[in-house]
mmCIF file of C-alpha atoms in Angstrom:
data_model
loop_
_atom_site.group_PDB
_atom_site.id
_atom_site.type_symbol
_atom_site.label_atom_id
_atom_site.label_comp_id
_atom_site.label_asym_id
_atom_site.label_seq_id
_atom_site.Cartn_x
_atom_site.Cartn_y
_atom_site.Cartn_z
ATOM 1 C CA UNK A 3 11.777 -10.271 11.837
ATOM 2 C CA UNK A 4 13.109 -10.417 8.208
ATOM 3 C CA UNK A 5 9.646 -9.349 6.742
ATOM 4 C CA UNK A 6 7.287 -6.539 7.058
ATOM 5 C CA UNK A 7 3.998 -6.166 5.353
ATOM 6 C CA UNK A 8 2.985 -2.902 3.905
ATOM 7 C CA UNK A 9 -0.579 -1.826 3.255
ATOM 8 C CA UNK A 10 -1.460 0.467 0.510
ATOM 9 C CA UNK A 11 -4.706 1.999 -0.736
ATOM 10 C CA UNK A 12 -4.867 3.408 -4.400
ATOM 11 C CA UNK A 13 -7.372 4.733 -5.687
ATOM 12 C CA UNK A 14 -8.135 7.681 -9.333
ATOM 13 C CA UNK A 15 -8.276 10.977 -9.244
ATOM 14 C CA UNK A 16 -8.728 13.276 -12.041
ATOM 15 C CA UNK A 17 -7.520 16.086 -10.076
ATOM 16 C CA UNK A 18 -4.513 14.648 -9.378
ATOM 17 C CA UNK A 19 -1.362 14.713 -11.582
ATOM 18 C CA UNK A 20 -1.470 10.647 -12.863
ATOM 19 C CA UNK A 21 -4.489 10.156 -11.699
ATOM 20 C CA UNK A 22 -3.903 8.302 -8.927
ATOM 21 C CA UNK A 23 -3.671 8.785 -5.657
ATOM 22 C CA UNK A 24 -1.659 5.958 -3.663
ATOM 23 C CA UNK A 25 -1.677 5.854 0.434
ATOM 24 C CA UNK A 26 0.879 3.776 2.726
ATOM 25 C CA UNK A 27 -1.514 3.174 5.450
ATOM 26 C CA UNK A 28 1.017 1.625 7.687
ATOM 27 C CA UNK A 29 3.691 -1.213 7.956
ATOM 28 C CA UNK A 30 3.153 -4.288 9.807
ATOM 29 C CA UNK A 31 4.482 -7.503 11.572
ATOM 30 C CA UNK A 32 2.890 -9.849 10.474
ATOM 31 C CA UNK A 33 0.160 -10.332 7.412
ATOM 32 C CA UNK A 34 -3.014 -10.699 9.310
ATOM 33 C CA UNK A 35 -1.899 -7.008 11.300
ATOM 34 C CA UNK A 36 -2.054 -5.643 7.789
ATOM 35 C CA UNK A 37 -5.050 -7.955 7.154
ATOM 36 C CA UNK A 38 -7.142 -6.430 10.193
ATOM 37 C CA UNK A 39 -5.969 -2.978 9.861
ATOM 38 C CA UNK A 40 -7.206 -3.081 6.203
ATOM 39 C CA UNK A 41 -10.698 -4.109 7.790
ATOM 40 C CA UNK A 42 -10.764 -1.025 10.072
ATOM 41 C CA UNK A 43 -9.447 1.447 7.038
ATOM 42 C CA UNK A 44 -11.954 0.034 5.288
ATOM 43 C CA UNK A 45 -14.685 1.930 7.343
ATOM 44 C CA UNK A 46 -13.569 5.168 6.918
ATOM 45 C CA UNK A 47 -14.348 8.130 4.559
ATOM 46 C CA UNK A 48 -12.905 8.003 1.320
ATOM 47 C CA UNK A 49 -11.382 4.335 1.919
ATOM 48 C CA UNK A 50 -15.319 2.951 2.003
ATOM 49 C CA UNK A 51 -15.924 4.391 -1.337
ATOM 50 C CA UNK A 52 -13.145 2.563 -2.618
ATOM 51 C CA UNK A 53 -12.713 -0.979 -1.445
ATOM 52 C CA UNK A 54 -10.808 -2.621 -4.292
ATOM 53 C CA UNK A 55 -8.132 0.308 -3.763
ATOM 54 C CA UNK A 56 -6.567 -1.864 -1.029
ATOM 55 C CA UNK A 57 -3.132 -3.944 -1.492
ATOM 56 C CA UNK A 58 -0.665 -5.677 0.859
ATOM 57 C CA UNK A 59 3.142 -6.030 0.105
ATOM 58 C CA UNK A 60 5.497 -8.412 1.826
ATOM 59 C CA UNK A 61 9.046 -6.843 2.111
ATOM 60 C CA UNK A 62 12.192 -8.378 2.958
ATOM 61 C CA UNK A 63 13.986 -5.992 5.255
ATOM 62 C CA UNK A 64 17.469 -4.401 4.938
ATOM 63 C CA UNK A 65 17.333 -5.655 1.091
ATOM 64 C CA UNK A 66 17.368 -3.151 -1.750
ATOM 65 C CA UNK A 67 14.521 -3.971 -4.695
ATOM 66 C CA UNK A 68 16.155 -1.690 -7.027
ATOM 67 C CA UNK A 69 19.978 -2.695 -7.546
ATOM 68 C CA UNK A 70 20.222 -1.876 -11.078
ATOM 69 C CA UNK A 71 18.214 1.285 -11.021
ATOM 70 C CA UNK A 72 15.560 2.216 -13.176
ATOM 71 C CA UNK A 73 15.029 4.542 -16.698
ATOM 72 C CA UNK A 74 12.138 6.402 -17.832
ATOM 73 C CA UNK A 75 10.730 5.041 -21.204
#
């Protein structure tokens, strides 16, 4: 396996420092595993009242995305 795809829900929140409240909701195999188990989050509370909120990442593993770091602007 040199992939894994992530799923992520994101949805606002006032309450919330940022406004925004982001969920990892699991890490997959394959893209249709994060594909079906995006269909069966999408019928729970809180999920349901945000369906747009819903994002899949493909992630090459044992590679590291931020090599030069990152600043604060």
């Amino acid at each position: 396996m040199e992939f894994i795809y992530l799923l992520w829900h994101t949805h606002s929140d006032p309450h919330l420092d940022g406004d925004e409240d982001v969920k990892l909701i699991g890490a997959y195999s394959t893209e249709l595993k994060a594909k079906e188990a995006q269909e069966r989050a999408s019928l729970l509370p809180g999920f349901k009242e945000h369906p747009k909120g819903f994002e899949v990442s493909c992630v090459k593993i044992d590679k590291d995305d931020w090599p030069g770091g990152f600043i604060t602007v």
